Amino acid sequence: MKLTVPYLGHIDIFLNAMARKIGPEFVFPPKTSSRTLLLGTKYSPESACLPFKFILGNFIEALEKGADTIAMITDHGPCRVGMYDVVMQQILKDLGFQFDWIAMDDTRILGDYLLRFNRERKKRGVSLWESLQAIRFSWKKVKLSESVERMAQKARPLEVKRGETTRVLTDSLRWIDEASNFRELSQTHQQCLEKFNRIEKDDTQNPPKVLITGEGYMVINPHANQDIERRLGEMGVEVARTVWFTTQITHALHLDLFNPKSKRKAIKASEPYLKHNLGGECNASIGYPILFKKEGYEGVIQLLPFGCMLEAVAKNILVKVSREYDLPILTFSLSENLSETMIDTRLGAFVDLLQQRRGRKRNR
């Protein structure tokens, strides 16, 4: 089995570590590029959202590289990710590709994925203990990857040499991916800390804090949101985001009960505005700004793919949240046609607004 999956945060680091320890072989698509989006747009239905186009393009490129099995997340309810399962399979078959398809959702994950994984494990002669250790090691790698990303979010608005934080982050993620055992990973952790501490910073600055929330794929993947996190950081803004690979997994497995800013808590915080959980990130997109406002965040950016029904619902409710919590909220409806210039212009105006609000508060 040569398995491929869609890019989602640092899932590549997690699965690379698993493959080296116990298998199966993973075939990752090339890094998402303009060709990826071109392929996805060419073969997608006209009304398909941007994540659909990116993921379809990724799958085409992975199948071209020799993948023979696709594992795809799916969902229930009104979110269109629930249609990816059927529609993508048909498109890829019409293009002449042959492959097995694994649908990963909470009702079929046992039969469609875990049992296959267990068969592959036995075929390779890997013990259950070795499998558990491999999962633990892979998980620790992803946690460290997300930790260095959070360090970058704090360091970037303070850096003196523009772009240094991004270079250190890129090196750190490569070192984490290359670590082959727990000892090497611990050494890599120290190496990353040292590199971040060496970044020259202007500690006299007090950057405004902005939360990025919205549809999961758009928030977690820089290639999908035009690297908006880096752009804000280089404008002098400290950024936090609501979607991480590990938080999505812990939420699905009900392991986030004691996290004060978990997706579960965000959904609870949205209840005064939306009584029912609509699915996707809709309710969480409403609740997270409320939670982070209490932590001193001064603005929110909502990211959604053009045509996303659930985030459109959240967008309208966030108008009321913005008014009641005195919290500026900027929404980006992203498509393949949105230019970098437009994004920079709107972000620059939003940052100016936050600075002006600070000035007015100081003068009171």
Tab-separated table of C-alpha atoms in Angstrom:
chain	number	residue	atom	x	y	z
A	1	MET	CA	0.000	0.000	0.000
A	2	LYS	CA	1.322	3.427	-1.008
A	3	LEU	CA	-0.856	5.842	0.918
A	4	THR	CA	-1.454	9.538	0.361
A	5	VAL	CA	-3.441	12.078	2.375
A	6	PRO	CA	-4.333	15.753	1.972
A	7	TYR	CA	-2.003	18.315	3.516
A	8	LEU	CA	-3.314	19.425	6.903
A	9	GLY	CA	-0.880	21.300	9.092
A	10	HIS	CA	2.074	19.060	9.962
A	11	ILE	CA	0.423	15.778	9.044
A	12	ASP	CA	3.388	15.147	6.725
A	13	ILE	CA	5.828	15.174	9.671
A	14	PHE	CA	3.550	12.841	11.639
A	15	LEU	CA	3.132	10.331	8.825
A	16	ASN	CA	6.783	10.463	7.744
A	17	ALA	CA	7.763	9.433	11.269
A	18	MET	CA	5.171	6.632	11.256
A	19	ALA	CA	6.340	5.365	7.864
A	20	ARG	CA	9.992	5.195	8.929
A	21	LYS	CA	9.097	3.245	12.078
A	22	ILE	CA	6.326	0.854	11.078
A	23	GLY	CA	4.939	1.730	7.641
A	24	PRO	CA	2.981	1.855	5.475
A	25	GLU	CA	4.784	3.770	2.734
A	26	PHE	CA	3.445	7.298	2.376
A	27	VAL	CA	3.536	9.172	-0.901
A	28	PHE	CA	3.126	12.871	-0.278
A	29	PRO	CA	2.148	15.181	-3.107
A	30	PRO	CA	4.707	17.820	-4.087
A	31	LYS	CA	4.429	20.998	-2.033
A	32	THR	CA	1.244	22.784	-3.021
A	33	SER	CA	1.957	25.104	-5.954
A	34	SER	CA	0.236	27.060	-8.702
A	35	ARG	CA	0.152	23.801	-10.732
A	36	THR	CA	-1.706	22.101	-7.863
A	37	LEU	CA	-4.401	24.763	-7.877
A	38	LEU	CA	-4.528	24.797	-11.672
A	39	LEU	CA	-5.159	21.043	-11.791
A	40	GLY	CA	-7.746	21.215	-9.010
A	41	THR	CA	-9.595	24.117	-10.622
A	42	LYS	CA	-9.545	22.476	-14.051
A	43	TYR	CA	-11.221	19.266	-12.933
A	44	SER	CA	-13.454	20.501	-10.078
A	45	PRO	CA	-17.128	21.397	-10.361
A	46	GLU	CA	-17.550	25.117	-10.904
A	47	SER	CA	-19.203	25.619	-7.504
A	48	ALA	CA	-16.527	23.696	-5.555
A	49	CYS	CA	-14.841	25.555	-2.700
A	50	LEU	CA	-11.137	26.364	-2.605
A	51	PRO	CA	-10.133	23.497	-0.238
A	52	PHE	CA	-11.785	21.035	-2.647
A	53	LYS	CA	-9.647	22.367	-5.510
A	54	PHE	CA	-6.412	22.265	-3.526
A	55	ILE	CA	-7.041	18.739	-2.224
A	56	LEU	CA	-8.063	17.391	-5.630
A	57	GLY	CA	-4.905	18.892	-7.142
A	58	ASN	CA	-2.830	17.299	-4.358
A	59	PHE	CA	-4.373	13.895	-5.020
A	60	ILE	CA	-3.745	14.099	-8.779
A	61	GLU	CA	-0.070	14.942	-8.154
A	62	ALA	CA	0.265	12.162	-5.545
A	63	LEU	CA	-1.260	9.568	-7.895
A	64	GLU	CA	1.147	10.727	-10.608
A	65	LYS	CA	3.983	9.965	-8.144
A	66	GLY	CA	2.759	6.393	-7.627
A	67	ALA	CA	0.290	6.493	-4.720
A	68	ASP	CA	-2.295	3.698	-4.900
A	69	THR	CA	-4.403	4.414	-1.783
A	70	ILE	CA	-6.044	7.673	-0.668
A	71	ALA	CA	-7.172	8.383	2.901
A	72	MET	CA	-9.648	11.262	2.977
A	73	ILE	CA	-11.359	12.904	5.910
A	74	THR	CA	-15.091	13.400	5.582
A	75	ASP	CA	-17.918	14.822	7.657
A	76	HIS	CA	-21.666	14.835	8.214
A	77	GLY	CA	-24.106	17.700	8.030
A	78	PRO	CA	-24.195	20.722	5.726
A	79	CYS	CA	-20.405	21.172	5.323
A	80	ARG	CA	-19.463	20.264	1.754
A	81	VAL	CA	-16.506	18.193	2.917
A	82	GLY	CA	-19.129	15.459	3.231
A	83	MET	CA	-19.438	15.374	-0.568
A	84	TYR	CA	-15.680	15.184	-1.199
A	85	ASP	CA	-15.751	11.439	-0.615
A	86	VAL	CA	-18.006	10.575	-3.554
A	87	VAL	CA	-17.277	13.426	-5.954
A	88	MET	CA	-13.488	13.238	-5.778
A	89	GLN	CA	-13.461	9.478	-6.323
A	90	GLN	CA	-15.555	9.877	-9.464
A	91	ILE	CA	-13.414	12.704	-10.862
A	92	LEU	CA	-10.179	10.767	-10.304
A	93	LYS	CA	-11.630	7.603	-11.880
A	94	ASP	CA	-12.809	9.620	-14.880
A	95	LEU	CA	-9.214	10.817	-15.259
A	96	GLY	CA	-8.083	7.188	-15.504
A	97	PHE	CA	-6.480	6.714	-12.084
A	98	GLN	CA	-6.800	3.420	-10.210
A	99	PHE	CA	-6.684	3.536	-6.405
A	100	ASP	CA	-8.226	2.348	-3.145
A	101	TRP	CA	-10.145	4.915	-1.098
A	102	ILE	CA	-10.274	5.101	2.705
A	103	ALA	CA	-12.975	7.378	4.125
A	104	MET	CA	-12.032	8.680	7.567
A	105	ASP	CA	-14.924	9.846	9.689
A	106	ASP	CA	-16.152	9.042	13.166
A	107	THR	CA	-18.543	6.331	11.973
A	108	ARG	CA	-16.240	4.420	9.604
A	109	ILE	CA	-12.735	5.020	10.934
A	110	LEU	CA	-12.583	1.623	12.695
A	111	GLY	CA	-13.498	-0.426	9.631
A	112	ASP	CA	-11.913	1.735	6.951
A	113	TYR	CA	-8.629	2.758	8.533
A	114	LEU	CA	-7.698	1.089	11.821
A	115	LEU	CA	-8.361	-2.442	10.550
A	116	ARG	CA	-6.313	-1.774	7.416
A	117	PHE	CA	-3.535	-0.304	9.545
A	118	ASN	CA	-3.600	-3.424	11.722
A	119	ARG	CA	-3.335	-5.676	8.638
A	120	GLU	CA	-0.365	-3.664	7.353
A	121	ARG	CA	1.272	-3.849	10.781
A	122	LYS	CA	1.014	-7.628	10.902
A	123	LYS	CA	2.176	-7.963	7.300
A	124	ARG	CA	5.342	-6.036	8.172
A	125	GLY	CA	5.947	-8.014	11.372
A	126	VAL	CA	5.574	-4.962	13.620
A	127	SER	CA	4.449	-5.634	17.199
A	128	LEU	CA	1.628	-3.739	18.865
A	129	TRP	CA	4.145	-2.219	21.321
A	130	GLU	CA	6.315	-0.965	18.450
A	131	SER	CA	3.229	0.547	16.871
A	132	LEU	CA	2.276	2.380	20.068
A	133	GLN	CA	5.827	3.696	20.458
A	134	ALA	CA	5.826	4.877	16.843
A	135	ILE	CA	2.533	6.729	17.362
A	136	ARG	CA	3.920	8.321	20.546
A	137	PHE	CA	7.110	9.428	18.759
A	138	SER	CA	5.196	10.797	15.765
A	139	TRP	CA	2.802	12.676	18.040
A	140	LYS	CA	5.694	14.196	19.965
A	141	LYS	CA	7.198	15.390	16.673
A	142	VAL	CA	3.992	17.165	15.691
A	143	LYS	CA	3.632	18.744	19.140
A	144	LEU	CA	7.178	20.105	18.850
A	145	SER	CA	6.456	21.363	15.318
A	146	GLU	CA	3.455	23.299	16.596
A	147	SER	CA	5.476	24.582	19.555
A	148	VAL	CA	8.102	26.153	17.258
A	149	GLU	CA	5.307	27.646	15.151
A	150	ARG	CA	3.938	29.346	18.276
A	151	MET	CA	7.443	30.628	19.052
A	152	ALA	CA	7.558	32.083	15.541
A	153	GLN	CA	4.197	33.806	16.067
A	154	LYS	CA	5.631	35.613	19.088
A	155	ALA	CA	9.073	36.366	17.629
A	156	ARG	CA	8.125	37.573	14.149
A	157	PRO	CA	6.555	40.950	15.101
A	158	LEU	CA	9.640	41.767	17.230
A	159	GLU	CA	12.369	40.699	14.791
A	160	VAL	CA	14.861	43.361	13.712
A	161	LYS	CA	15.895	41.599	10.492
A	162	ARG	CA	12.714	41.005	8.516
A	163	GLY	CA	12.354	37.344	7.483
A	164	GLU	CA	14.797	35.908	10.054
A	165	THR	CA	12.033	34.231	12.071
A	166	THR	CA	10.619	32.541	8.981
A	167	ARG	CA	14.079	31.191	8.080
A	168	VAL	CA	14.597	29.826	11.603
A	169	LEU	CA	11.124	28.241	11.543
A	170	THR	CA	11.823	26.547	8.201
A	171	ASP	CA	15.119	25.130	9.513
A	172	SER	CA	13.487	23.984	12.754
A	173	LEU	CA	10.719	22.074	10.986
A	174	ARG	CA	13.294	20.360	8.767
A	175	TRP	CA	15.351	19.289	11.799
A	176	ILE	CA	12.254	17.944	13.540
A	177	ASP	CA	11.299	15.936	10.460
A	178	GLU	CA	14.814	14.464	10.224
A	179	ALA	CA	15.024	13.342	13.893
A	180	SER	CA	14.908	9.532	14.029
A	181	ASN	CA	14.538	8.774	17.757
A	182	PHE	CA	13.536	10.361	21.069
A	183	ARG	CA	17.115	11.367	21.940
A	184	GLU	CA	17.621	13.149	18.626
A	185	LEU	CA	14.238	14.837	18.994
A	186	SER	CA	15.194	16.136	22.449
A	187	GLN	CA	18.452	17.525	21.039
A	188	THR	CA	16.512	19.102	18.186
A	189	HIS	CA	14.200	20.769	20.690
A	190	GLN	CA	17.177	22.426	22.393
A	191	GLN	CA	18.628	23.421	19.027
A	192	CYS	CA	15.352	25.084	18.033
A	193	LEU	CA	15.153	26.997	21.324
A	194	GLU	CA	18.712	28.266	20.877
A	195	LYS	CA	18.027	29.410	17.300
A	196	PHE	CA	14.881	31.298	18.311
A	197	ASN	CA	16.656	32.903	21.269
A	198	ARG	CA	19.369	34.178	18.921
A	199	ILE	CA	16.887	36.087	16.761
A	200	GLU	CA	17.562	39.787	17.271
A	201	LYS	CA	14.382	41.340	18.696
A	202	ASP	CA	13.164	44.797	19.559
A	203	ASP	CA	11.671	44.116	22.978
A	204	THR	CA	10.472	47.701	23.343
A	205	GLN	CA	7.610	46.904	20.964
A	206	ASN	CA	4.180	45.902	22.248
A	207	PRO	CA	2.559	44.260	19.214
A	208	PRO	CA	-1.220	44.100	18.901
A	209	LYS	CA	-2.655	40.597	19.228
A	210	VAL	CA	-4.883	39.212	16.493
A	211	LEU	CA	-6.712	35.882	16.343
A	212	ILE	CA	-7.093	33.986	13.066
A	213	THR	CA	-10.183	31.784	12.974
A	214	GLY	CA	-12.527	30.331	10.368
A	215	GLU	CA	-12.760	27.278	8.128
A	216	GLY	CA	-10.202	24.681	9.215
A	217	TYR	CA	-8.339	24.038	5.963
A	218	MET	CA	-7.975	27.756	5.215
A	219	VAL	CA	-6.717	28.586	8.714
A	220	ILE	CA	-4.130	25.818	9.082
A	221	ASN	CA	-2.569	25.811	5.601
A	222	PRO	CA	-0.419	28.810	4.551
A	223	HIS	CA	-0.695	27.875	0.866
A	224	ALA	CA	-4.478	28.226	1.099
A	225	ASN	CA	-4.595	31.566	2.936
A	226	GLN	CA	-1.743	33.310	1.070
A	227	ASP	CA	0.492	33.001	4.145
A	228	ILE	CA	-1.590	35.527	6.044
A	229	GLU	CA	0.009	34.588	9.366
A	230	ARG	CA	3.481	35.558	8.115
A	231	ARG	CA	2.169	38.749	6.498
A	232	LEU	CA	0.582	39.910	9.762
A	233	GLY	CA	3.696	39.061	11.753
A	234	GLU	CA	5.859	41.113	9.408
A	235	MET	CA	3.422	44.010	9.882
A	236	GLY	CA	4.218	43.886	13.601
A	237	VAL	CA	1.247	41.814	14.809
A	238	GLU	CA	1.368	38.864	17.218
A	239	VAL	CA	-0.883	36.168	15.789
A	240	ALA	CA	-2.675	33.172	17.269
A	241	ARG	CA	-4.778	30.739	15.307
A	242	THR	CA	-7.581	28.416	16.298
A	243	VAL	CA	-6.903	25.320	14.175
A	244	TRP	CA	-3.954	22.971	14.740
A	245	PHE	CA	-3.457	19.363	13.695
A	246	THR	CA	-3.214	18.162	17.307
A	247	THR	CA	-6.259	20.113	18.533
A	248	GLN	CA	-8.395	18.662	15.744
A	249	ILE	CA	-7.343	15.132	16.738
A	250	THR	CA	-7.812	15.646	20.485
A	251	HIS	CA	-11.247	17.162	19.849
A	252	ALA	CA	-12.299	14.192	17.701
A	253	LEU	CA	-11.087	11.760	20.409
A	254	HIS	CA	-12.668	13.802	23.276
A	255	LEU	CA	-9.250	14.395	24.883
A	256	ASP	CA	-9.536	18.178	25.170
A	257	LEU	CA	-11.865	18.414	28.157
A	258	PHE	CA	-9.380	20.333	30.338
A	259	ASN	CA	-8.086	22.731	27.687
A	260	PRO	CA	-9.561	26.185	28.522
A	261	LYS	CA	-9.401	27.277	24.854
A	262	SER	CA	-10.413	24.011	23.206
A	263	LYS	CA	-12.800	23.734	20.296
A	264	ARG	CA	-15.297	22.243	22.746
A	265	LYS	CA	-15.118	25.375	24.934
A	266	ALA	CA	-15.446	27.600	21.856
A	267	ILE	CA	-18.595	25.778	20.752
A	268	LYS	CA	-19.983	26.235	24.267
A	269	ALA	CA	-19.164	29.966	24.150
A	270	SER	CA	-21.142	30.300	20.904
A	271	GLU	CA	-24.393	28.982	22.405
A	272	PRO	CA	-25.917	32.421	23.201
A	273	TYR	CA	-25.768	33.143	19.462
A	274	LEU	CA	-26.255	29.683	17.903
A	275	LYS	CA	-28.085	26.966	19.799
A	276	HIS	CA	-27.269	24.032	17.516
A	277	ASN	CA	-23.878	22.758	16.397
A	278	LEU	CA	-23.986	23.141	12.612
A	279	GLY	CA	-20.743	21.253	11.966
A	280	GLY	CA	-17.396	22.193	10.471
A	281	GLU	CA	-15.831	25.116	12.354
A	282	CYS	CA	-18.974	27.299	12.272
A	283	ASN	CA	-19.817	27.372	15.975
A	284	ALA	CA	-16.156	27.453	17.017
A	285	SER	CA	-15.523	30.438	14.717
A	286	ILE	CA	-18.155	32.317	16.731
A	287	GLY	CA	-16.955	31.134	20.157
A	288	TYR	CA	-13.188	31.526	19.785
A	289	PRO	CA	-13.227	35.350	19.503
A	290	ILE	CA	-15.162	35.480	22.784
A	291	LEU	CA	-12.593	33.257	24.541
A	292	PHE	CA	-9.582	35.123	23.143
A	293	LYS	CA	-11.044	38.570	23.875
A	294	LYS	CA	-10.760	37.621	27.553
A	295	GLU	CA	-7.054	36.900	26.937
A	296	GLY	CA	-6.425	40.428	25.678
A	297	TYR	CA	-6.678	39.900	21.920
A	298	GLU	CA	-7.566	43.104	20.105
A	299	GLY	CA	-8.839	41.894	16.726
A	300	VAL	CA	-10.015	38.843	14.806
A	301	ILE	CA	-9.583	37.722	11.216
A	302	GLN	CA	-12.051	35.173	9.872
A	303	LEU	CA	-10.948	33.102	6.868
A	304	LEU	CA	-13.442	31.262	4.714
A	305	PRO	CA	-13.432	29.829	1.210
A	306	PHE	CA	-15.714	31.678	-1.181
A	307	GLY	CA	-19.141	30.015	-1.106
A	308	CYS	CA	-18.675	28.284	2.269
A	309	MET	CA	-22.183	28.053	3.735
A	310	LEU	CA	-21.258	27.398	7.369
A	311	GLU	CA	-18.677	30.170	7.660
A	312	ALA	CA	-21.128	32.542	5.959
A	313	VAL	CA	-23.504	31.840	8.858
A	314	ALA	CA	-20.663	32.508	11.311
A	315	LYS	CA	-19.722	35.717	9.459
A	316	ASN	CA	-23.185	37.210	9.975
A	317	ILE	CA	-23.266	36.290	13.675
A	318	LEU	CA	-19.745	37.654	14.200
A	319	VAL	CA	-21.098	41.116	13.338
A	320	LYS	CA	-23.099	40.952	16.572
A	321	VAL	CA	-20.168	39.454	18.527
A	322	SER	CA	-17.955	42.303	17.277
A	323	ARG	CA	-20.437	44.916	18.464
A	324	GLU	CA	-21.168	43.359	21.857
A	325	TYR	CA	-17.522	42.624	22.729
A	326	ASP	CA	-16.033	45.773	21.126
A	327	LEU	CA	-13.806	43.544	18.973
A	328	PRO	CA	-12.892	44.476	15.367
A	329	ILE	CA	-13.393	41.517	13.019
A	330	LEU	CA	-12.140	41.358	9.426
A	331	THR	CA	-13.423	38.632	7.098
A	332	PHE	CA	-11.596	37.274	4.056
A	333	SER	CA	-13.628	35.253	1.557
A	334	LEU	CA	-10.801	33.488	-0.253
A	335	SER	CA	-10.787	32.217	-3.824
A	336	GLU	CA	-8.140	31.503	-6.450
A	337	ASN	CA	-8.756	35.002	-7.863
A	338	LEU	CA	-7.930	37.025	-4.731
A	339	SER	CA	-4.696	38.965	-5.287
A	340	GLU	CA	-1.827	39.380	-2.826
A	341	THR	CA	-2.078	43.151	-3.242
A	342	MET	CA	-5.695	43.120	-2.082
A	343	ILE	CA	-4.793	41.031	0.964
A	344	ASP	CA	-1.885	43.297	1.928
A	345	THR	CA	-4.040	46.409	1.504
A	346	ARG	CA	-6.856	45.123	3.702
A	347	LEU	CA	-4.465	43.764	6.339
A	348	GLY	CA	-2.576	47.061	6.451
A	349	ALA	CA	-5.803	49.010	6.973
A	350	PHE	CA	-6.888	46.595	9.718
A	351	VAL	CA	-3.582	46.935	11.566
A	352	ASP	CA	-3.830	50.727	11.314
A	353	LEU	CA	-7.321	50.532	12.842
A	354	LEU	CA	-6.001	48.498	15.797
A	355	GLN	CA	-3.192	50.997	16.395
A	356	GLN	CA	-5.643	53.920	16.273
A	357	ARG	CA	-7.914	52.201	18.803
A	358	ARG	CA	-4.903	51.790	21.112
A	359	GLY	CA	-4.083	55.485	20.744
A	360	ARG	CA	-7.634	56.547	21.613
A	361	LYS	CA	-7.634	54.350	24.734
A	362	ARG	CA	-4.331	55.844	25.910
A	363	ASN	CA	-5.739	59.381	25.496
A	364	ARG	CA	-8.842	58.778	27.572
